Coordinates of C-alpha atoms in Angstrom, one line a residue:
M43 CA -20.5 23.9 -14.3
L44 CA -20.4 20.3 -13.4
G45 CA -17.4 18.9 -11.5
T46 CA -14.4 17.3 -13.4
D47 CA -12.9 13.9 -12.9
K48 CA -9.6 14.2 -11.2
L49 CA -6.3 11.9 -10.7
P50 CA -6.3 10.7 -7.4
I51 CA -3.2 12.3 -5.8
E52 CA -3.5 9.8 -2.5
E53 CA -2.6 7.0 -4.6
T54 CA 1.0 8.3 -6.2
L55 CA 2.9 6.9 -3.6
E56 CA 1.4 3.2 -4.3
D57 CA 2.0 4.0 -7.8
S58 CA -0.3 1.0 -9.0
P59 CA -0.9 -0.1 -12.7
Q60 CA -4.3 1.1 -12.5
T61 CA -3.1 4.8 -11.7
R62 CA -0.5 4.6 -14.3
S63 CA -3.4 3.8 -16.9
L64 CA -5.5 6.2 -15.6
L65 CA -2.3 9.0 -15.9
G66 CA -2.2 7.9 -19.4
V67 CA -5.8 8.7 -20.1
F68 CA -5.3 12.1 -18.7
E69 CA -1.8 12.6 -20.9
E70 CA -4.0 11.8 -24.0
D71 CA -6.5 14.4 -22.8
A72 CA -3.6 16.9 -22.4
A73 CA -2.7 16.0 -25.8
A74 CA -6.3 16.4 -27.4
I75 CA -6.6 19.7 -25.5
S76 CA -3.0 21.0 -26.7
S77 CA -4.1 20.2 -30.3
Y78 CA -7.5 21.8 -30.0
S79 CA -5.9 24.8 -28.4
N80 CA -3.2 25.1 -31.1
K81 CA -6.1 24.9 -33.9
L82 CA -8.1 27.6 -32.0
F83 CA -5.0 29.7 -31.4
H84 CA -3.8 29.9 -35.0
A85 CA -7.6 30.8 -35.7
M86 CA -7.6 33.7 -33.7
R87 CA -4.1 34.7 -34.9
R88 CA -5.6 35.1 -38.4
I89 CA -8.3 37.2 -37.0
Y90 CA -5.6 39.5 -35.4
D91 CA -3.1 39.6 -38.1
A92 CA -5.3 40.1 -41.1
Q93 CA -8.1 42.4 -40.4
N94 CA -8.8 42.5 -44.4
E95 CA -9.4 38.5 -43.6
L96 CA -11.3 39.1 -40.4
S97 CA -14.6 37.7 -42.3
A98 CA -13.0 34.5 -43.3
A99 CA -11.3 33.8 -40.3
T100 CA -14.3 34.5 -37.9
H101 CA -15.9 31.9 -40.2
L102 CA -13.1 29.4 -39.3
T103 CA -13.5 29.9 -35.5
S104 CA -17.0 29.4 -35.8
K105 CA -16.3 26.1 -37.5
L106 CA -14.1 25.0 -35.1
L107 CA -16.5 25.9 -32.3
K108 CA -19.1 23.7 -34.0
E109 CA -16.6 20.6 -34.1
Y110 CA -15.8 20.7 -30.5
E111 CA -18.5 18.3 -30.2
K112 CA -16.8 15.8 -32.5
Q113 CA -13.5 16.0 -30.4
R114 CA -12.9 12.7 -28.5
F115 CA -11.6 14.0 -25.1
P116 CA -11.0 11.1 -23.1
L117 CA -12.2 13.0 -19.9
G118 CA -15.4 14.3 -21.1
G119 CA -16.9 15.7 -17.9
D120 CA -19.3 18.4 -18.8
D121 CA -19.0 18.5 -22.6
E122 CA -22.7 18.6 -23.1
V123 CA -22.8 22.2 -21.3
M124 CA -19.5 23.0 -22.9
T125 CA -21.0 21.9 -26.4
S126 CA -24.2 23.8 -26.1
T127 CA -22.1 27.0 -24.9
L128 CA -20.0 26.9 -27.9
Q129 CA -22.7 26.1 -30.4
Q130 CA -24.5 29.4 -29.3
F131 CA -21.0 31.0 -29.6
S132 CA -20.7 29.9 -33.2
K133 CA -24.0 31.2 -34.2
V134 CA -23.4 34.6 -32.9
I135 CA -20.0 34.6 -34.4
D136 CA -21.5 33.5 -37.7
E137 CA -24.0 36.8 -37.4
L138 CA -20.8 39.1 -37.1
S139 CA -19.0 37.2 -39.6
S140 CA -19.7 40.1 -42.3
C141 CA -18.6 42.8 -40.1
Q142 CA -15.2 44.8 -40.8
A143 CA -11.9 44.5 -38.9
V144 CA -11.6 45.1 -35.2
L145 CA -9.0 47.4 -33.6
S146 CA -6.1 45.2 -33.6
T147 CA -5.2 46.5 -30.1
Q148 CA -8.7 45.5 -28.4
L149 CA -8.0 41.9 -30.1
A150 CA -4.6 41.5 -28.8
D151 CA -5.3 42.6 -25.3
A152 CA -9.0 41.0 -25.0
M153 CA -8.3 38.0 -27.2
M154 CA -4.8 36.8 -27.8
F155 CA -3.3 37.5 -24.6
S156 CA -5.3 34.6 -22.5
I157 CA -4.9 32.0 -25.2
G158 CA -1.2 32.8 -25.7
Q159 CA -0.6 32.3 -22.1
F160 CA -2.5 29.1 -21.9
K161 CA -0.5 27.8 -25.0
E162 CA 3.1 29.1 -24.1
R163 CA 2.9 28.6 -20.3
D164 CA 0.3 26.0 -19.2
L165 CA 0.6 23.5 -21.9
K166 CA 4.6 23.7 -21.8
E167 CA 4.4 23.1 -18.0
I168 CA 2.8 20.0 -18.5
L169 CA 5.4 18.7 -21.2
T170 CA 8.1 19.8 -18.6
L171 CA 6.5 18.0 -15.6
K172 CA 6.1 15.0 -17.9
E173 CA 9.7 14.7 -18.5
V174 CA 10.9 15.4 -14.8
F175 CA 8.1 12.5 -13.8
Q176 CA 9.6 10.1 -16.2
I177 CA 13.3 10.8 -15.0
A178 CA 12.2 10.3 -11.6
S179 CA 10.1 7.1 -12.0
N180 CA 13.3 5.6 -13.8
D181 CA 15.7 6.9 -11.1
H182 CA 13.2 5.0 -8.8
D183 CA 12.9 1.6 -10.8
V184 CA 17.1 1.5 -10.8
A185 CA 17.2 2.3 -7.0
I186 CA 14.5 -0.3 -6.3
N187 CA 16.4 -2.8 -8.2
R188 CA 19.6 -2.2 -6.7
Y189 CA 18.0 -2.6 -3.2
S190 CA 16.3 -5.9 -4.2
R191 CA 19.7 -7.2 -5.6
L192 CA 21.4 -6.6 -2.1
S193 CA 23.2 -10.1 -1.0
K194 CA 21.8 -12.0 1.8
R195 CA 25.1 -14.0 2.6
R196 CA 27.6 -10.9 2.0
E197 CA 25.6 -8.2 3.7
N198 CA 27.7 -5.0 3.7
E199 CA 25.9 -2.1 6.0
K200 CA 27.7 0.5 3.9
T201 CA 26.3 -1.0 0.7
K202 CA 22.7 -1.3 2.5
F203 CA 22.7 1.9 3.8
E204 CA 23.8 3.5 0.5
A205 CA 20.8 1.4 -1.4
T206 CA 18.5 2.5 1.3
E207 CA 19.1 6.1 0.8
D208 CA 19.0 5.7 -2.8
V209 CA 15.5 4.0 -2.6
Y210 CA 14.5 6.7 0.0
T211 CA 15.5 9.7 -2.2
A212 CA 14.3 8.5 -5.3
R213 CA 10.9 7.3 -3.9
K214 CA 10.6 10.7 -2.3
K215 CA 11.4 12.4 -5.5
Q216 CA 8.9 10.4 -7.6
H217 CA 6.3 10.9 -5.1
Q218 CA 6.6 14.7 -5.0
T219 CA 7.1 15.0 -8.8
M220 CA 4.2 12.8 -9.4
M221 CA 2.0 14.7 -7.0
H222 CA 2.6 18.0 -8.9
Y223 CA 2.4 16.5 -12.3
F224 CA -1.1 15.0 -11.1
C225 CA -2.2 18.7 -10.0
A226 CA -1.1 19.9 -13.2
L227 CA -3.2 17.7 -15.2
N228 CA -6.1 18.1 -13.0
T229 CA -5.8 22.0 -13.0
I230 CA -5.6 21.9 -16.9
Q231 CA -9.2 20.7 -16.9
Y232 CA -10.2 23.9 -15.6
K233 CA -7.6 26.1 -17.5
K234 CA -9.0 24.5 -20.8
K235 CA -12.4 26.1 -20.2
I236 CA -11.0 29.4 -19.0
A237 CA -8.5 29.4 -22.1
I238 CA -11.4 28.8 -24.7
L239 CA -14.2 30.9 -23.2
E240 CA -12.2 33.8 -21.8
P241 CA -10.6 34.8 -25.5
L242 CA -14.1 34.5 -26.9
L243 CA -15.6 36.6 -24.4
G244 CA -12.8 39.3 -25.0
Y245 CA -13.4 38.9 -28.7
M246 CA -17.0 39.5 -28.2
Q247 CA -16.7 42.5 -26.0
A248 CA -14.1 44.0 -28.6
Q249 CA -16.9 43.4 -31.2
I250 CA -19.6 45.3 -28.8
N251 CA -17.2 48.1 -28.1
F252 CA -16.6 48.7 -31.9
F253 CA -20.0 48.9 -32.8
K254 CA -20.7 50.9 -29.8
M255 CA -23.4 48.7 -28.2
G256 CA -25.6 49.5 -30.8
S257 CA -25.4 47.3 -33.6
E258 CA -28.5 45.4 -34.4
N259 CA -26.5 42.2 -34.1
L260 CA -25.9 42.8 -30.4
N261 CA -29.2 42.8 -28.8
S262 CA -30.1 42.7 -25.1
Q263 CA -30.6 38.8 -25.2
L264 CA -27.1 38.6 -26.4
E265 CA -25.4 40.7 -23.5
E266 CA -27.4 38.5 -21.0
F267 CA -26.0 35.6 -22.7
L268 CA -22.6 36.8 -22.5
S269 CA -23.2 37.9 -18.8
N270 CA -23.9 34.4 -18.0
I271 CA -20.9 33.2 -19.7
S272 CA -18.9 35.6 -17.7
S273 CA -20.4 34.5 -14.3
S274 CA -19.7 30.8 -15.5
V275 CA -16.0 31.5 -16.4
Q276 CA -15.5 33.6 -12.9
S277 CA -17.2 30.5 -11.1
V278 CA -14.8 28.0 -12.8
R279 CA -12.0 30.2 -11.9
R280 CA -12.9 30.4 -8.1
E281 CA -13.6 26.7 -8.4
M282 CA -10.0 26.1 -9.8
D283 CA -8.3 28.4 -7.2
N284 CA -10.2 26.4 -4.2
D285 CA -9.2 23.4 -5.7
M286 CA -5.6 24.1 -6.1
E287 CA -5.7 25.3 -2.6
N288 CA -7.1 22.3 -1.3
T289 CA -4.7 20.3 -3.6
Q290 CA -1.8 21.9 -2.0
Q291 CA -3.0 21.3 1.4
T292 CA -3.3 17.6 0.4
I293 CA 0.0 17.6 -1.1
Q294 CA 1.8 19.1 2.4
D295 CA -0.4 16.8 4.4
M296 CA 0.5 13.8 2.3
E297 CA 4.5 14.6 2.4
A298 CA 4.4 14.5 6.3
A299 CA 2.3 11.4 6.4
S300 CA 4.3 9.6 3.8
E301 CA 7.7 10.1 5.3
P302 CA 7.9 6.6 7.0
L303 CA 6.6 4.8 3.9
Y304 CA 9.6 6.3 1.8
L305 CA 11.8 3.6 3.7
P306 CA 11.6 0.2 1.8
D307 CA 11.7 -1.5 5.2
P308 CA 9.6 0.6 7.6
D309 CA 9.9 0.3 11.5
P310 CA 7.4 -2.6 12.5
K311 CA 6.7 -0.6 15.8
K312 CA 5.3 2.3 14.0
L313 CA 3.8 0.4 11.4
P314 CA 2.3 -2.9 12.8
V315 CA 1.5 -6.1 11.0
N316 CA -2.2 -6.5 9.9
R317 CA -3.2 -10.2 10.0
N318 CA -6.5 -10.0 9.5
L319 CA -6.4 -9.2 5.5
T320 CA -8.3 -10.7 3.2
R321 CA -7.3 -8.7 0.3
K322 CA -3.9 -7.2 -0.4
A323 CA -2.0 -5.5 -3.3
G324 CA 1.7 -4.2 -4.0
Y325 CA 4.9 -4.8 -5.8
L326 CA 6.5 -8.1 -5.3
N327 CA 9.5 -9.7 -7.0
I328 CA 8.8 -13.4 -8.8
R329 CA 11.4 -15.9 -9.4
N330 CA 11.3 -17.5 -13.0
K331 CA 13.3 -20.2 -13.9
T332 CA 15.7 -19.4 -17.0
G333 CA 17.3 -22.8 -17.1
L334 CA 18.4 -25.9 -15.0
V335 CA 20.1 -24.2 -12.3
S336 CA 19.6 -20.4 -13.2
S337 CA 16.6 -18.0 -12.7
S338 CA 15.8 -14.4 -13.0
W339 CA 13.6 -12.0 -10.6
D340 CA 11.0 -9.8 -12.3
R341 CA 9.2 -7.1 -10.4
H342 CA 5.4 -7.2 -10.9
Y343 CA 2.3 -5.6 -9.2
F344 CA 0.4 -8.8 -7.4
F345 CA -3.2 -8.3 -6.0
T346 CA -5.5 -10.8 -4.7
Q347 CA -9.1 -11.2 -6.7
G348 CA -11.4 -13.6 -4.6
G349 CA -9.3 -16.9 -4.4
N350 CA -7.1 -15.9 -7.2
L351 CA -3.5 -14.3 -7.1
M352 CA -3.0 -12.0 -10.1
S353 CA -0.4 -10.1 -11.4
Q354 CA 0.0 -7.2 -13.8
A355 CA 3.1 -5.6 -15.4
R356 CA 3.4 -2.1 -15.8
G357 CA 1.9 -1.1 -19.0
D358 CA -0.7 -3.9 -19.2
V359 CA -4.2 -3.1 -19.5
A360 CA -5.5 -5.9 -17.0
G361 CA -3.8 -8.4 -14.9
G362 CA -3.2 -12.0 -15.4
L363 CA -3.9 -15.3 -13.2
V364 CA -0.8 -16.6 -11.3
M365 CA -2.3 -19.3 -9.6
D366 CA -5.5 -20.5 -7.6
I367 CA -5.1 -19.9 -3.8
D368 CA -7.9 -21.5 -2.4
N369 CA -7.0 -24.4 -0.3
C370 CA -3.1 -23.7 -1.0
S371 CA -0.4 -23.4 1.5
V372 CA 2.1 -20.7 1.9
M373 CA 5.5 -20.5 4.1
A374 CA 8.5 -18.2 4.7
I375 CA 11.4 -19.5 3.1
D376 CA 15.5 -18.9 3.1
S377 CA 16.6 -18.1 -0.4
E378 CA 20.0 -18.0 -1.5
D379 CA 20.4 -14.6 -2.6
R380 CA 17.4 -12.5 -1.4
R381 CA 15.4 -11.7 1.8
Y382 CA 12.0 -11.8 2.9
C383 CA 10.9 -14.6 0.4
L384 CA 7.5 -16.7 0.7
Q385 CA 6.4 -19.8 -1.3
I386 CA 3.0 -20.4 -2.3
T387 CA 2.2 -24.1 -3.2
S388 CA -1.3 -25.2 -4.7
F389 CA -3.5 -27.3 -3.0
D390 CA -2.3 -30.4 -5.4
G391 CA 1.2 -29.6 -5.1
K392 CA 1.8 -29.3 -8.8
K393 CA 2.8 -25.4 -8.9
A394 CA 4.9 -23.6 -6.7
V395 CA 5.5 -19.8 -6.9
I396 CA 8.6 -17.9 -5.1
L397 CA 7.9 -14.4 -4.4
Q398 CA 10.0 -11.7 -2.7
A399 CA 8.5 -8.8 -0.6
E400 CA 10.1 -5.3 -0.1
S401 CA 10.1 -5.7 3.9
K402 CA 9.5 -8.4 6.6
K403 CA 6.2 -6.5 7.6
D404 CA 4.9 -6.8 3.8
C405 CA 6.0 -10.5 3.7
E406 CA 4.3 -11.5 7.0
E407 CA 1.4 -9.6 5.7
W408 CA 1.4 -11.4 2.4
I409 CA 1.7 -14.9 4.1
S410 CA -1.3 -13.9 6.6
T411 CA -3.6 -12.7 3.8
I412 CA -3.2 -15.9 1.5
N413 CA -3.6 -18.0 4.7
N414 CA -6.9 -16.3 5.3
I415 CA -7.9 -16.6 1.6
S416 CA -7.0 -20.5 1.4
K417 CA -9.4 -20.8 4.4
R418 CA -12.1 -19.1 2.2
I419 CA -12.6 -16.3 4.8
Y420 CA -13.3 -14.3 1.8
L421 CA -16.6 -15.6 0.9
T422 CA -18.1 -14.6 4.3
D423 CA -20.1 -11.4 4.8
N424 CA -17.5 -9.6 6.6
P425 CA -14.2 -11.1 5.8
E426 CA -11.9 -9.0 8.0
E427 CA -13.8 -9.5 11.1
T428 CA -14.3 -13.0 10.5
A429 CA -10.5 -13.1 10.0
A430 CA -10.0 -11.3 13.1
R431 CA -12.2 -13.8 15.1
V432 CA -10.5 -16.9 13.5
N433 CA -7.3 -15.4 14.7
Q434 CA -8.5 -14.5 18.2
S435 CA -10.1 -18.0 18.5
A436 CA -6.6 -19.7 17.7
L437 CA -5.3 -17.2 20.2
E438 CA -7.4 -18.4 23.0
A439 CA -7.0 -22.1 22.1
V440 CA -3.3 -22.2 22.1
T441 CA -0.8 -20.2 24.4
P442 CA 3.1 -20.8 24.5
S443 CA 4.4 -23.9 26.5
P444 CA 7.6 -22.5 28.4
S445 CA 8.0 -25.7 30.5
F446 CA 8.0 -28.1 27.5
Q447 CA 11.4 -28.5 26.6
Q448 CA 12.0 -29.1 30.5
R449 CA 9.7 -32.1 30.5
H450 CA 11.2 -33.3 27.2
E451 CA 14.9 -32.9 28.1
S452 CA 15.9 -35.8 25.6
M453 CA 14.6 -33.8 22.7
R454 CA 16.8 -31.7 20.3
P455 CA 16.8 -27.9 21.7
G456 CA 15.4 -25.2 19.6
V457 CA 12.6 -27.2 18.0
P458 CA 9.2 -24.6 18.3
H459 CA 6.7 -26.0 20.7
A460 CA 3.2 -24.7 21.9
R461 CA 0.9 -25.7 24.7
R462 CA -3.0 -25.8 24.2
T463 CA -5.6 -24.9 26.6
S464 CA -9.0 -26.1 26.8
S465 CA -11.4 -24.6 24.1
T466 CA -14.2 -25.4 22.0
G467 CA -14.9 -25.1 18.4
S468 CA -13.6 -27.2 15.5
I469 CA -11.7 -26.1 12.2
G470 CA -13.6 -28.9 10.2
S471 CA -17.3 -29.1 10.1
D472 CA -19.0 -29.3 13.7
S473 CA -19.3 -33.1 14.4
S474 CA -22.5 -34.1 16.9
A475 CA -20.1 -36.7 18.4
L476 CA -17.5 -34.1 19.6
T477 CA -20.2 -32.0 21.3
A478 CA -21.2 -35.1 23.4
L479 CA -17.7 -35.5 24.2
S480 CA -15.6 -33.1 26.6
L481 CA -12.3 -32.0 25.2
D482 CA -10.6 -32.8 28.3
S483 CA -11.5 -36.5 27.8
I484 CA -10.0 -36.5 24.3
V485 CA -7.0 -34.2 24.5
A486 CA -5.6 -33.5 28.1
P487 CA -5.0 -29.7 29.1
D488 CA -1.5 -28.4 29.0
T489 CA -0.5 -31.0 26.6
P490 CA 2.6 -30.0 24.5
I491 CA 2.7 -30.2 20.7
Q492 CA 5.8 -31.3 18.9
F493 CA 5.9 -29.5 15.4
D494 CA 8.9 -31.0 14.1
I495 CA 10.6 -34.4 13.7
I496 CA 13.9 -34.8 15.4
S497 CA 16.1 -36.4 13.1
P498 CA 17.7 -38.9 12.8
V499 CA 15.5 -41.2 15.3
I500 CA 15.5 -44.8 15.9
E501 CA 13.1 -46.9 13.8
D502 CA 11.8 -48.7 17.1
Q503 CA 10.9 -45.2 18.8
A504 CA 7.4 -45.9 18.7
G505 CA 7.2 -48.0 21.8
Q506 CA 9.9 -50.6 21.2
P507 CA 13.3 -51.0 23.2
R508 CA 16.5 -49.7 21.5
T509 CA 19.5 -51.9 21.2
P510 CA 22.8 -50.3 22.0
G511 CA 24.5 -48.5 19.0
Q512 CA 21.3 -48.8 16.7
T513 CA 20.6 -45.6 14.5
G514 CA 18.5 -44.7 12.1
R515 CA 18.2 -47.1 8.8
R516 CA 18.8 -46.1 5.5
T517 CA 16.1 -47.2 2.9
N518 CA 18.0 -48.0 -0.6
P519 CA 15.6 -46.9 -3.1
F520 CA 17.1 -49.4 -5.8
G521 CA 16.7 -52.3 -3.2
E522 CA 20.3 -52.9 -3.0
S523 CA 20.4 -53.2 0.9
G524 CA 23.2 -55.4 2.5
E525 CA 21.1 -56.2 5.2
K526 CA 17.4 -57.6 4.4
S527 CA 14.8 -55.6 5.8
E528 CA 11.9 -56.8 7.7
S529 CA 9.3 -55.4 5.5
E530 CA 10.9 -56.5 2.1
D531 CA 8.4 -59.8 2.4
S532 CA 5.5 -57.3 2.8
I533 CA 3.0 -57.9 -0.2
L534 CA 2.0 -54.3 0.2
H535 CA 4.1 -51.1 -0.4
Q536 CA 2.6 -47.9 -0.9
L537 CA 4.6 -44.4 -1.2
F538 CA 2.8 -41.1 -0.5
I539 CA 4.3 -37.5 -0.3
V540 CA 3.3 -36.0 3.0
R541 CA 4.4 -33.0 5.5
F542 CA 4.6 -33.6 9.0
L543 CA 2.3 -30.9 11.0
G544 CA 2.5 -32.3 14.5
S545 CA 2.1 -34.5 17.0
M546 CA 0.6 -34.5 20.8
E547 CA -0.4 -37.0 23.5
V548 CA -4.0 -37.7 23.7
K549 CA -6.4 -39.4 26.4
S550 CA -8.6 -41.1 24.1
D551 CA -8.0 -43.6 21.4
E552 CA -11.5 -45.2 21.2
N553 CA -12.7 -42.9 17.9
T554 CA -11.9 -40.7 15.1
E555 CA -13.0 -37.7 17.2
V556 CA -9.5 -37.3 18.6
V557 CA -8.1 -37.2 15.5
Y558 CA -10.2 -34.2 14.4
E559 CA -9.8 -32.3 17.6
T560 CA -5.8 -33.1 17.5
M561 CA -5.9 -31.2 13.9
R562 CA -8.0 -28.5 15.4
Q563 CA -5.3 -27.8 17.9
I564 CA -2.2 -28.3 15.9
L565 CA -3.5 -26.0 13.0
A566 CA -4.6 -23.6 15.3
A567 CA -1.1 -23.6 16.9
R568 CA 0.7 -23.1 14.0
A569 CA -1.6 -20.2 12.9
I570 CA -1.3 -18.1 15.9
H571 CA 2.6 -18.9 16.4
N572 CA 3.3 -18.3 12.8
I573 CA 4.8 -21.8 12.2
F574 CA 4.7 -22.3 8.4
R575 CA 7.7 -24.4 8.1
M576 CA 6.8 -28.4 7.4
T577 CA 9.2 -31.1 7.0
E578 CA 8.3 -33.2 3.8
S579 CA 8.8 -37.0 4.1
H580 CA 7.6 -40.0 2.4
L581 CA 5.2 -42.3 3.9
L582 CA 5.7 -45.9 3.2
V583 CA 2.8 -48.1 4.1
T584 CA 3.5 -52.0 4.5
C585 CA 1.7 -54.8 6.2
D586 CA 4.1 -54.5 9.1
C587 CA 4.6 -50.5 9.7
L588 CA 4.1 -47.2 8.6
K589 CA 7.5 -45.3 7.8
L590 CA 8.2 -41.8 7.2
I591 CA 11.3 -41.4 5.1
D592 CA 13.9 -38.5 4.3
P593 CA 13.3 -37.9 0.6
Q594 CA 16.8 -36.9 0.0
T595 CA 18.8 -39.4 1.9
Q596 CA 16.3 -42.3 2.3
V597 CA 16.9 -42.3 6.1
T598 CA 13.8 -43.6 8.2
R599 CA 13.0 -40.7 10.5
L600 CA 10.1 -42.3 12.2
R601 CA 8.8 -45.9 12.2
F602 CA 5.3 -47.1 13.5
A603 CA 4.3 -50.8 14.2
L604 CA 1.3 -51.3 12.3
A605 CA -0.4 -53.0 15.3
N606 CA 0.0 -50.1 17.4
V607 CA -2.0 -47.8 15.2
I608 CA -5.5 -47.8 17.0
V609 CA -7.4 -45.0 15.0
Y610 CA -6.8 -43.3 11.8
G611 CA -8.9 -40.8 9.5
T612 CA -8.9 -38.0 7.3
H613 CA -10.3 -34.5 7.9
Q614 CA -14.1 -34.2 7.1
E615 CA -13.7 -31.2 4.8
N616 CA -9.9 -30.8 4.1
K617 CA -9.0 -34.2 2.7
R618 CA -5.4 -33.3 2.7
L619 CA -5.2 -33.6 6.3
F620 CA -4.4 -37.5 7.6
G621 CA -3.9 -38.7 11.2
F622 CA -3.5 -41.6 13.2
V623 CA -3.4 -42.6 17.1
L624 CA -0.4 -44.7 18.1
R625 CA -0.5 -46.8 21.2
T626 CA 2.8 -47.0 22.5
A627 CA 3.9 -50.3 24.4
G628 CA 6.8 -48.5 26.4
G629 CA 5.0 -46.6 29.1
R630 CA 1.7 -46.0 31.2
A631 CA 0.2 -42.7 32.6
K632 CA -2.2 -43.1 35.6
G633 CA -2.5 -46.7 34.8
R634 CA -3.2 -46.3 31.1
P635 CA -1.2 -46.8 27.9
L636 CA 0.3 -43.8 26.6
S637 CA -1.1 -42.6 23.0
V638 CA 0.0 -40.0 20.6
C639 CA -2.0 -38.7 17.6
Y640 CA 0.2 -37.6 14.7
I641 CA -1.1 -35.4 12.0
L642 CA 0.3 -35.3 8.3
E643 CA -0.9 -33.3 5.5
S644 CA -0.6 -34.9 1.8
N645 CA -1.2 -33.8 -1.8
N646 CA -5.1 -34.4 -1.7
E647 CA -4.5 -38.0 -0.8
G648 CA -5.7 -38.3 2.8
E649 CA -8.5 -41.1 1.6
K650 CA -6.1 -42.9 -0.1
I651 CA -3.8 -43.2 2.8
C652 CA -6.8 -44.4 4.9
D653 CA -7.7 -47.1 2.5
S654 CA -4.1 -48.1 2.1
V655 CA -3.6 -48.3 5.9
G656 CA -6.9 -50.4 6.2
L657 CA -5.7 -52.6 3.3
A658 CA -2.5 -53.2 5.5
K659 CA -4.5 -54.0 8.6
Q660 CA -6.8 -56.5 6.8
I661 CA -3.8 -58.2 5.1
A662 CA -1.9 -58.4 8.5
L663 CA -4.9 -59.7 10.1
H664 CA -5.4 -62.6 7.7
A665 CA -1.7 -63.4 8.0
E666 CA -1.9 -63.6 11.8
L667 CA -5.2 -65.8 11.4
D668 CA -3.2 -67.9 8.8
R669 CA -0.1 -67.8 11.4
K670 CA -2.5 -69.4 14.3
V671 CA -4.1 -71.9 12.2
L672 CA -0.4 -73.2 11.1
E673 CA 0.4 -73.0 14.7
K674 CA -2.6 -75.3 15.7
Q675 CA -2.0 -77.8 12.9
K676 CA 1.5 -78.1 14.0
K677 CA 0.5 -78.8 17.7
K678 CA -1.7 -81.7 16.6
K679 CA 1.2 -83.2 14.4
K680 CA 3.2 -83.0 17.4
K681 CA 0.5 -84.8 19.8
K682 CA -0.2 -87.5 17.0
K683 CA 3.6 -88.1 16.8
K684 CA 3.9 -88.4 20.6

């Protein structure tokens, strides 16, 4: 006979909504089998109980066999074979419907015993395992919710140990119960055939014995048919025994292999983080706002589908879209009451989702997967190989710089840095001008990278001397400053929301290629060192300067004189990236002025920032020309007076 569809025992530990949905189909099929078996049992019971009504009972049995093809079993499997077999049985039983009563002892031994065992033992076992599985599943949900609510601030080792033990015990119990439940549901598909065919075979053999194999209704052709059915039943039984043996071995192997997976936070040495994933699925907690300051956490099954992040609650037929993660940004965050949290922000910055993973490994894998999807690696022919190659390229392009803090002792300790080594390639589209230039002529080897803003800083840090006692200046958002700012008379004030990615010294400031190469170096360094945190600021563009302002305190973090901004531009493909080269006036290296390239990320407004800076430079140029014309006119007037 043909094989039967099975529940995947290998996916019991993951316990995904798809597995639960498939389990529901098998449970419906078991209910249909139970219903049909009960009808068949009562029909055969009538044959056994009422010898005087044997003819009517035989006719009802034949009728039920004919109705098998109308039964809607969710798992059809070999329905055509079963239907044709039962149809032939029904014809034979119709021919024997006029026969007299059959010895009750033969009927009891050959017919009622098998179907009775299937009804009382096998079907009840399914119901019992179903109840035990429901209890284990509920206990696991309670344990995982208790573990997720562990406080981060007031971490109690005893409470954490008890919660971890509860999760381990509940998960192990659910896994083992679920595997045995799946095994029973798979086995019932074989027992269904045996429970239907074997009683019929016994009934026919009893009839043959009763009529002493010489009845005109029992010819040699019928004996050959029954022999074939007997062989089929034995074949199904052997197949069931082999499948049960393999299933039991699989359960034992999976129990041994799944032992470390029962812990919610496994040892990273035994299960290392895979940073080359372009698809991932699993349970996460999502934070939902319930009020202005209150929020709740819900546990859903999340999975990636192309460039989309999907979620599916238990019991749902299909998943729903959470957000588009193409060109999104993702970072690990510190939550007040939860551990292992990450935040995903859409490309336009209008939507943000906060999720909590079960472990640090799971959190890092989700961040790496979303980063790979954000770069659209999943569109390539071999996504995982491409992701591994990109990560390897980033590893070759950037190595840690142990001497950076020694070279910059005036900076705040603890700020992450990285050092680049000379490398080829580009994050954006390849530029023909960049291939003609040597990387060493653009960005010097062993150049340290600054990933964070050291705040507060002086406003005249960009090449202007500091006066004693000078500190960071607060920008009043209401314009009520006690001291008049030098940019208040500017006719241009444009504000943009940006995030500081990094800065590094460059050797050339003659064209925008140095901006593109600096973007590649800084983004590669952030990727390889897993630096996802970015300082958000307000970029104020005026006719005099560029300012990075703290959005909370309105304190100026950095100030750049507009005259010192030599080159600026946005990324050729990712229009959110904006960079500019600042030529400092207060230092020289090897006979040339020091130039520093700053890279910022905006909310898809890189070109607008470039246009604003260009407009500010034009206004400043015209103002300077007007000032020179006025000076010349003043000099002429003085000469005339003399």
